[in-house]
Short mmCIF file of C-alpha atoms in Angstrom, two decimals:
data_model
loop_
_atom_site.label_atom_id
_atom_site.label_comp_id
_atom_site.label_asym_id
_atom_site.label_seq_id
_atom_site.Cartn_x
_atom_site.Cartn_y
_atom_site.Cartn_z
CA MET A 1378 47.62 -146.65 -14.48
CA SER A 1379 44.36 -145.38 -14.85
CA TYR A 1380 43.34 -142.62 -17.75
CA VAL A 1381 42.86 -140.06 -14.64
CA ARG A 1382 46.19 -140.62 -13.79
CA GLU A 1383 47.68 -140.80 -17.27
CA LYS A 1384 46.31 -137.70 -18.47
CA PRO A 1385 48.16 -134.98 -16.35
CA ALA A 1386 51.86 -136.82 -17.30
CA LYS A 1387 50.47 -136.63 -20.96
CA ILE A 1388 49.90 -133.01 -20.29
CA LEU A 1389 53.02 -132.59 -18.91
CA LEU A 1390 55.17 -134.21 -21.52
CA ASN A 1391 53.74 -131.68 -24.00
CA LEU A 1392 55.98 -128.99 -22.39
CA PRO A 1393 59.14 -130.28 -23.36
CA THR A 1394 58.14 -130.53 -26.84
CA ALA A 1395 56.60 -127.22 -27.13
CA LEU A 1396 59.33 -125.54 -25.10
CA GLN A 1397 63.15 -125.63 -25.71
CA SER A 1398 65.70 -125.37 -22.68
CA SER A 1399 69.21 -124.66 -22.79
CA PRO A 1400 71.51 -127.42 -21.80
CA SER A 1401 73.07 -125.76 -18.89
CA SER A 1402 69.69 -125.51 -17.41
CA ALA A 1403 68.41 -129.24 -17.60
CA ALA A 1404 65.15 -128.15 -17.18
CA PHE A 1405 63.44 -131.19 -18.55
CA ILE A 1406 65.85 -133.86 -17.67
CA SER A 1407 63.60 -135.75 -15.10
CA TRP A 1408 60.70 -134.99 -17.83
CA THR A 1409 60.37 -138.53 -19.28
CA PRO A 1410 57.39 -141.05 -19.80
CA GLU A 1411 59.50 -143.49 -17.57
CA ASN A 1412 59.15 -141.14 -14.43
CA PRO A 1413 56.06 -140.29 -12.24
CA SER A 1414 55.18 -136.60 -13.47
CA CYS A 1415 55.04 -135.57 -9.76
CA SER A 1416 58.89 -136.24 -9.71
CA PHE A 1417 59.43 -134.19 -12.43
CA VAL A 1418 61.80 -130.93 -11.55
CA GLY A 1419 59.44 -127.81 -10.96
CA ILE A 1420 56.33 -129.90 -10.69
CA THR A 1421 54.39 -130.53 -7.05
CA CYS A 1422 51.59 -132.26 -6.39
CA ASN A 1423 49.09 -133.26 -3.61
CA SER A 1424 48.44 -136.49 -1.89
CA ASN A 1425 46.41 -137.43 -4.44
CA GLY A 1426 49.17 -137.09 -7.13
CA SER A 1427 47.00 -134.17 -9.07
CA VAL A 1428 49.18 -131.32 -10.01
CA LEU A 1429 49.50 -128.17 -8.05
CA GLU A 1430 51.79 -126.05 -9.43
CA ILE A 1431 54.20 -125.97 -12.64
CA ASP A 1432 57.25 -123.90 -11.36
CA LEU A 1433 60.30 -123.38 -14.28
CA SER A 1434 61.38 -119.87 -13.45
CA GLY A 1435 64.73 -118.96 -14.75
CA LYS A 1436 65.28 -122.20 -16.76
CA GLN A 1437 66.20 -120.67 -19.93
CA LEU A 1438 63.26 -121.62 -21.85
CA LEU A 1439 62.19 -120.76 -25.14
CA GLY A 1440 59.00 -121.27 -27.24
CA GLU A 1441 55.54 -120.34 -26.97
CA LEU A 1442 53.53 -121.60 -23.65
CA PRO A 1443 51.25 -124.41 -24.70
CA LEU A 1444 48.16 -123.05 -22.53
CA ASP A 1445 45.78 -125.32 -24.62
CA SER A 1446 47.13 -128.08 -22.55
CA ILE A 1447 48.41 -126.83 -19.66
CA CYS A 1448 45.15 -125.32 -18.42
CA HIS A 1449 43.37 -128.70 -18.34
CA LEU A 1450 44.97 -129.66 -15.24
CA SER A 1451 42.07 -128.61 -13.31
CA SER A 1452 43.93 -128.85 -10.11
CA LEU A 1453 46.70 -126.46 -11.10
CA GLU A 1454 47.02 -123.30 -8.43
CA LYS A 1455 50.43 -122.23 -9.33
CA LEU A 1456 51.86 -121.38 -12.96
CA ALA A 1457 55.44 -119.83 -12.77
CA PHE A 1458 57.69 -119.02 -16.11
CA GLY A 1459 59.08 -115.85 -15.11
CA PHE A 1460 62.70 -115.04 -16.19
CA ASN A 1461 62.70 -116.86 -19.62
CA SER A 1462 62.30 -116.42 -23.09
CA LEU A 1463 59.04 -117.39 -24.02
CA HIS A 1464 57.41 -115.31 -27.11
CA GLY A 1465 54.29 -115.13 -29.04
CA THR A 1466 50.81 -113.96 -27.93
CA LEU A 1467 49.11 -115.62 -25.04
CA SER A 1468 46.38 -117.55 -25.69
CA ASN A 1469 42.87 -116.78 -24.38
CA GLN A 1470 42.90 -120.63 -23.17
CA LEU A 1471 44.57 -119.19 -20.10
CA SER A 1472 41.04 -118.19 -19.06
CA ARG A 1473 40.56 -121.80 -18.28
CA CYS A 1474 42.89 -122.01 -15.66
CA THR A 1475 40.33 -120.86 -13.38
CA GLY A 1476 42.08 -122.33 -10.14
CA LEU A 1477 45.00 -120.36 -10.62
CA ARG A 1478 46.16 -118.62 -7.47
CA TYR A 1479 49.39 -117.60 -8.78
CA LEU A 1480 50.33 -116.82 -11.86
CA ASP A 1481 53.95 -115.49 -13.04
CA LEU A 1482 54.79 -115.00 -16.58
CA ALA A 1483 56.77 -111.99 -16.04
CA ASN A 1484 60.75 -111.12 -17.70
CA ASN A 1485 59.51 -112.82 -20.95
CA ARG A 1486 59.51 -111.73 -24.68
CA PHE A 1487 55.74 -112.31 -25.50
CA ALA A 1488 54.08 -110.17 -27.90
CA GLY A 1489 50.41 -108.68 -28.45
CA GLN A 1490 47.48 -107.81 -26.04
CA LEU A 1491 46.79 -109.54 -23.00
CA PRO A 1492 43.64 -111.49 -23.05
CA ASP A 1493 40.61 -111.54 -20.59
CA LEU A 1494 41.54 -112.60 -17.07
CA SER A 1495 37.82 -112.44 -15.49
CA THR A 1496 37.70 -116.03 -14.72
CA LEU A 1497 40.85 -116.18 -12.76
CA VAL A 1498 38.92 -114.84 -9.99
CA GLU A 1499 41.39 -117.10 -7.37
CA LEU A 1500 44.29 -115.12 -8.30
CA HIS A 1501 46.16 -114.08 -5.42
CA TYR A 1502 49.73 -113.07 -7.09
CA LEU A 1503 49.79 -111.88 -10.51
CA TYR A 1504 53.39 -111.10 -12.19
CA LEU A 1505 53.41 -110.00 -15.95
CA ASN A 1506 55.98 -107.23 -15.64
CA ASN A 1507 58.55 -106.63 -18.34
CA SER A 1508 56.95 -109.19 -20.37
CA SER A 1509 56.80 -106.81 -23.94
CA PHE A 1510 52.48 -107.15 -23.43
CA SER A 1511 51.05 -104.08 -25.62
CA GLY A 1512 47.73 -102.92 -26.43
CA ALA A 1513 44.86 -102.29 -23.83
CA PHE A 1514 45.53 -103.66 -20.44
CA PRO A 1515 42.39 -105.70 -19.44
CA TRP A 1516 41.58 -103.55 -16.33
CA ASP A 1517 37.56 -104.86 -16.13
CA SER A 1518 39.59 -108.40 -15.18
CA LEU A 1519 40.96 -107.17 -12.14
CA THR A 1520 37.50 -106.33 -10.88
CA ALA A 1521 36.78 -109.82 -9.76
CA MET A 1522 40.28 -110.79 -8.11
CA THR A 1523 39.05 -109.48 -4.88
CA ASP A 1524 41.72 -111.68 -2.93
CA LEU A 1525 44.51 -110.28 -4.92
CA VAL A 1526 47.64 -109.45 -2.95
CA ALA A 1527 50.34 -108.82 -5.61
CA LEU A 1528 49.86 -107.00 -8.86
CA SER A 1529 53.01 -106.36 -11.05
CA ILE A 1530 52.26 -104.91 -14.46
CA GLY A 1531 54.98 -102.98 -15.33
CA ASP A 1532 57.34 -102.03 -17.82
CA ASN A 1533 55.19 -103.29 -20.76
CA HIS A 1534 53.90 -101.38 -23.74
CA PHE A 1535 50.30 -100.82 -22.87
CA ASP A 1536 47.83 -97.90 -24.08
CA SER A 1537 47.84 -94.90 -22.38
CA SER A 1538 45.44 -95.17 -19.53
CA PRO A 1539 44.02 -92.90 -16.70
CA PHE A 1540 44.89 -94.78 -13.43
CA PRO A 1541 42.37 -97.68 -13.32
CA LYS A 1542 39.69 -97.43 -10.86
CA GLN A 1543 39.42 -101.09 -10.86
CA ILE A 1544 42.43 -101.15 -9.14
CA LEU A 1545 41.09 -99.55 -6.03
CA SER A 1546 38.79 -101.89 -5.03
CA LEU A 1547 41.43 -104.31 -4.38
CA ARG A 1548 41.51 -104.19 -0.69
CA HIS A 1549 43.74 -106.90 0.40
CA LEU A 1550 46.55 -105.38 -2.45
CA ASN A 1551 50.02 -104.97 -0.63
CA TRP A 1552 52.13 -104.83 -3.60
CA LEU A 1553 51.56 -102.64 -6.68
CA TYR A 1554 54.53 -101.97 -9.39
CA MET A 1555 52.77 -100.53 -12.30
CA SER A 1556 56.12 -98.51 -13.38
CA ASN A 1557 56.48 -97.61 -16.69
CA SER A 1558 53.09 -98.74 -17.78
CA SER A 1559 51.61 -95.39 -19.92
CA ILE A 1560 49.47 -94.37 -16.86
CA ASN A 1561 48.57 -90.63 -17.15
CA GLY A 1562 46.46 -87.83 -15.07
CA GLU A 1563 45.99 -87.60 -11.39
CA ILE A 1564 46.78 -89.99 -8.97
CA PRO A 1565 43.18 -90.54 -7.20
CA PRO A 1566 42.62 -89.95 -3.71
CA GLU A 1567 40.61 -93.15 -3.08
CA ILE A 1568 44.17 -94.59 -3.34
CA GLY A 1569 44.46 -94.05 0.25
CA GLY A 1570 41.75 -96.93 0.95
CA MET A 1571 44.49 -99.24 0.00
CA THR A 1572 45.30 -99.67 3.36
CA GLU A 1573 47.35 -102.92 2.89
CA LEU A 1574 49.60 -101.50 0.51
CA ILE A 1575 53.54 -102.10 1.34
CA ASN A 1576 55.12 -101.45 -1.77
CA LEU A 1577 53.76 -98.69 -4.18
CA GLU A 1578 55.49 -98.28 -7.34
CA LEU A 1579 53.88 -95.57 -10.28
CA SER A 1580 57.39 -94.40 -11.41
CA ASP A 1581 58.30 -93.74 -15.36
CA ASN A 1582 54.35 -92.97 -16.06
CA ASN A 1583 52.98 -89.73 -17.08
CA LEU A 1584 51.19 -88.72 -13.79
CA THR A 1585 50.29 -85.41 -12.99
CA SER A 1586 49.02 -83.04 -10.43
CA GLY A 1587 49.86 -83.06 -6.64
CA ILE A 1588 50.52 -86.27 -4.31
CA PRO A 1589 46.99 -86.49 -2.96
CA PRO A 1590 47.23 -86.01 0.96
CA GLU A 1591 45.41 -89.48 1.09
CA VAL A 1592 48.93 -91.25 0.33
CA GLY A 1593 49.51 -90.54 4.51
CA ARG A 1594 46.97 -93.35 5.21
CA LEU A 1595 48.98 -95.83 3.86
CA THR A 1596 50.87 -96.43 6.78
CA ASN A 1597 52.23 -99.87 6.31
CA LEU A 1598 53.99 -98.45 3.26
CA TRP A 1599 57.59 -99.42 2.73
CA GLN A 1600 58.28 -97.93 -0.42
CA LEU A 1601 57.17 -95.60 -2.31
CA GLU A 1602 58.56 -94.60 -6.06
CA LEU A 1603 57.11 -92.12 -7.93
CA TYR A 1604 59.89 -90.80 -10.03
CA ASN A 1605 60.19 -89.44 -13.51
CA ASN A 1606 56.78 -88.13 -14.01
CA SER A 1607 54.97 -84.64 -14.13
CA LEU A 1608 53.60 -84.46 -10.28
CA THR A 1609 53.62 -80.93 -9.06
CA GLY A 1610 52.78 -79.19 -5.99
CA ARG A 1611 53.98 -79.41 -2.24
CA LEU A 1612 54.56 -82.95 -0.81
CA PRO A 1613 51.31 -83.08 1.08
CA ILE A 1614 50.65 -83.32 5.00
CA GLY A 1615 50.51 -86.73 6.07
CA LEU A 1616 53.26 -87.93 4.35
CA ARG A 1617 54.69 -87.80 8.03
CA ASN A 1618 52.50 -90.64 8.98
CA LEU A 1619 54.67 -93.15 6.88
CA THR A 1620 56.90 -94.06 9.41
CA LYS A 1621 57.74 -97.28 8.04
CA LEU A 1622 58.97 -95.97 4.81
CA GLU A 1623 62.47 -97.11 3.79
CA PHE A 1624 62.48 -95.94 0.32
CA PHE A 1625 60.83 -92.73 -1.00
CA HIS A 1626 61.91 -91.69 -4.56
CA ALA A 1627 60.21 -88.64 -6.25
CA SER A 1628 62.94 -87.46 -8.49
CA MET A 1629 62.39 -85.71 -11.69
CA ASN A 1630 58.99 -84.12 -11.19
CA TYR A 1631 57.82 -80.51 -10.65
CA LEU A 1632 57.77 -80.76 -7.05
CA ASP A 1633 58.17 -77.58 -4.75
CA GLY A 1634 57.90 -76.29 -1.08
CA ASP A 1635 60.35 -77.29 1.66
CA LEU A 1636 61.02 -80.64 3.27
CA SER A 1637 59.67 -80.68 6.59
CA GLU A 1638 56.63 -83.21 6.01
CA LEU A 1639 59.83 -85.73 6.04
CA SER A 1640 61.56 -85.01 8.82
CA PHE A 1641 59.63 -87.90 10.93
CA LEU A 1642 60.79 -90.70 8.73
CA THR A 1643 63.34 -92.00 10.51
CA ASN A 1644 63.57 -95.54 9.02
CA LEU A 1645 64.32 -94.05 5.24
CA LEU A 1646 67.26 -96.14 4.12
CA SER A 1647 66.88 -94.42 0.24
CA LEU A 1648 65.68 -90.85 -0.41
CA GLN A 1649 65.87 -89.52 -3.89
CA LEU A 1650 64.04 -86.12 -4.60
CA PHE A 1651 66.70 -84.78 -7.61
CA MET A 1652 65.77 -82.26 -10.06
CA ASN A 1653 62.47 -80.97 -8.61
CA GLY A 1654 61.77 -77.55 -6.83
CA PHE A 1655 62.13 -78.22 -3.44
CA SER A 1656 63.38 -75.09 -1.50
CA GLY A 1657 64.58 -73.91 2.08
CA GLY A 1658 67.20 -75.97 3.81
CA VAL A 1659 67.67 -79.87 4.40
CA PRO A 1660 65.96 -80.52 7.99
CA GLU A 1661 68.38 -81.24 10.66
CA GLU A 1662 66.03 -84.33 11.52
CA PHE A 1663 67.80 -85.71 8.46
CA GLY A 1664 70.99 -86.04 10.31
CA GLU A 1665 69.48 -88.16 12.98
CA PHE A 1666 68.21 -90.72 10.35
CA ARG A 1667 70.41 -93.81 11.54
CA LYS A 1668 69.58 -96.13 8.69
CA LEU A 1669 69.81 -93.50 5.64
CA VAL A 1670 72.68 -94.54 3.27
CA ASN A 1671 71.57 -92.78 0.03
CA LEU A 1672 70.43 -89.38 -0.54
CA SER A 1673 70.18 -87.26 -3.58
CA LEU A 1674 69.04 -83.69 -3.31
CA TYR A 1675 70.99 -82.14 -6.52
CA MET A 1676 69.27 -79.52 -8.82
CA ASN A 1677 66.69 -78.37 -6.86
CA LYS A 1678 66.76 -74.61 -4.95
CA LEU A 1679 67.59 -76.14 -1.44
CA THR A 1680 69.89 -73.50 0.85
CA GLY A 1681 72.03 -73.59 3.59
CA PRO A 1682 74.47 -76.14 5.07
CA LEU A 1683 73.42 -80.19 5.56
CA PRO A 1684 72.87 -81.46 8.90
CA GLN A 1685 76.18 -81.85 10.65
CA LYS A 1686 75.44 -85.51 11.80
CA LEU A 1687 74.38 -86.45 8.14
CA GLY A 1688 75.89 -89.87 7.11
CA SER A 1689 77.32 -90.15 10.74
CA TRP A 1690 75.59 -93.35 11.64
CA SER A 1691 75.63 -95.93 9.06
CA GLU A 1692 77.90 -96.58 6.08
CA PHE A 1693 76.53 -94.13 3.42
CA ASP A 1694 76.72 -95.35 -0.30
CA PHE A 1695 76.11 -91.77 -1.36
CA ILE A 1696 74.96 -88.43 -0.78
CA ASP A 1697 74.54 -86.35 -3.64
CA CYS A 1698 73.34 -83.06 -2.46
CA GLN A 1699 75.20 -80.82 -5.50
CA ARG A 1700 73.82 -77.06 -6.15
CA ILE A 1701 72.46 -76.61 -2.43
CA PHE A 1702 74.08 -72.85 -1.69
#
């Protein structure tokens, strides 16, 4: 076997040394010098034997990720270690993994600040959520990731920041998860240009002012999560255009006005708007929402009876409309 062929195996065999695995996971049971590296569990190679993917998600791994060796795999396109117990800081050696198209380090126990990611220009999918990162997020690194489709960075301890303008240039993005990310200030109207979004989650932040009417241009949205912020004002004209929306959650804000703009969202499965200042009646059209299974409207200023047909079309999980008079 040539040196070129040996090198990936040597690099990969650093992983069982650096990372501990639970006996029940048997993550590295096939990772032995006797086996071809392309036969290792979690490894995918191309026809030339070059390593394309390392996917050890959910393998109960513990330790610090040896990026200094992993990123010597110049053919590597996918690196996935989500749902483990990796710890320590992420080495700036990550910047050498320049061919990555898919990076998933979510749901781990890292510490400290993320390194610069600006060299990862091939990324399509970036998952870093719920991994105990802190400090300033390297927003400028996103500018070069023009092909990014999914960005998930929520549930970390980043420094407080206005809504990052760098995200607004990611016109191919269809999945954005930034809940619990210390984002403050207004949702910029330019978000209406991100028309490929199907999922937009901005809950548990410090967002203020109103929901911009430009959100009504996001007609591919399937889920819109805005709960537990400090949003104010009426539901903007244009929300009626989001006819593909199945989940709309904007509870625990300071929104007011009536709910008539939602009367057209007939595909809703879950509508949660509790603890706001909405007034008027519950639109009769809600009774025709045949897919609706979750509805929470309590602690508003709504009046009048509920629509007679509400909940008659599907098996409701819950209707919580206390304090509607």
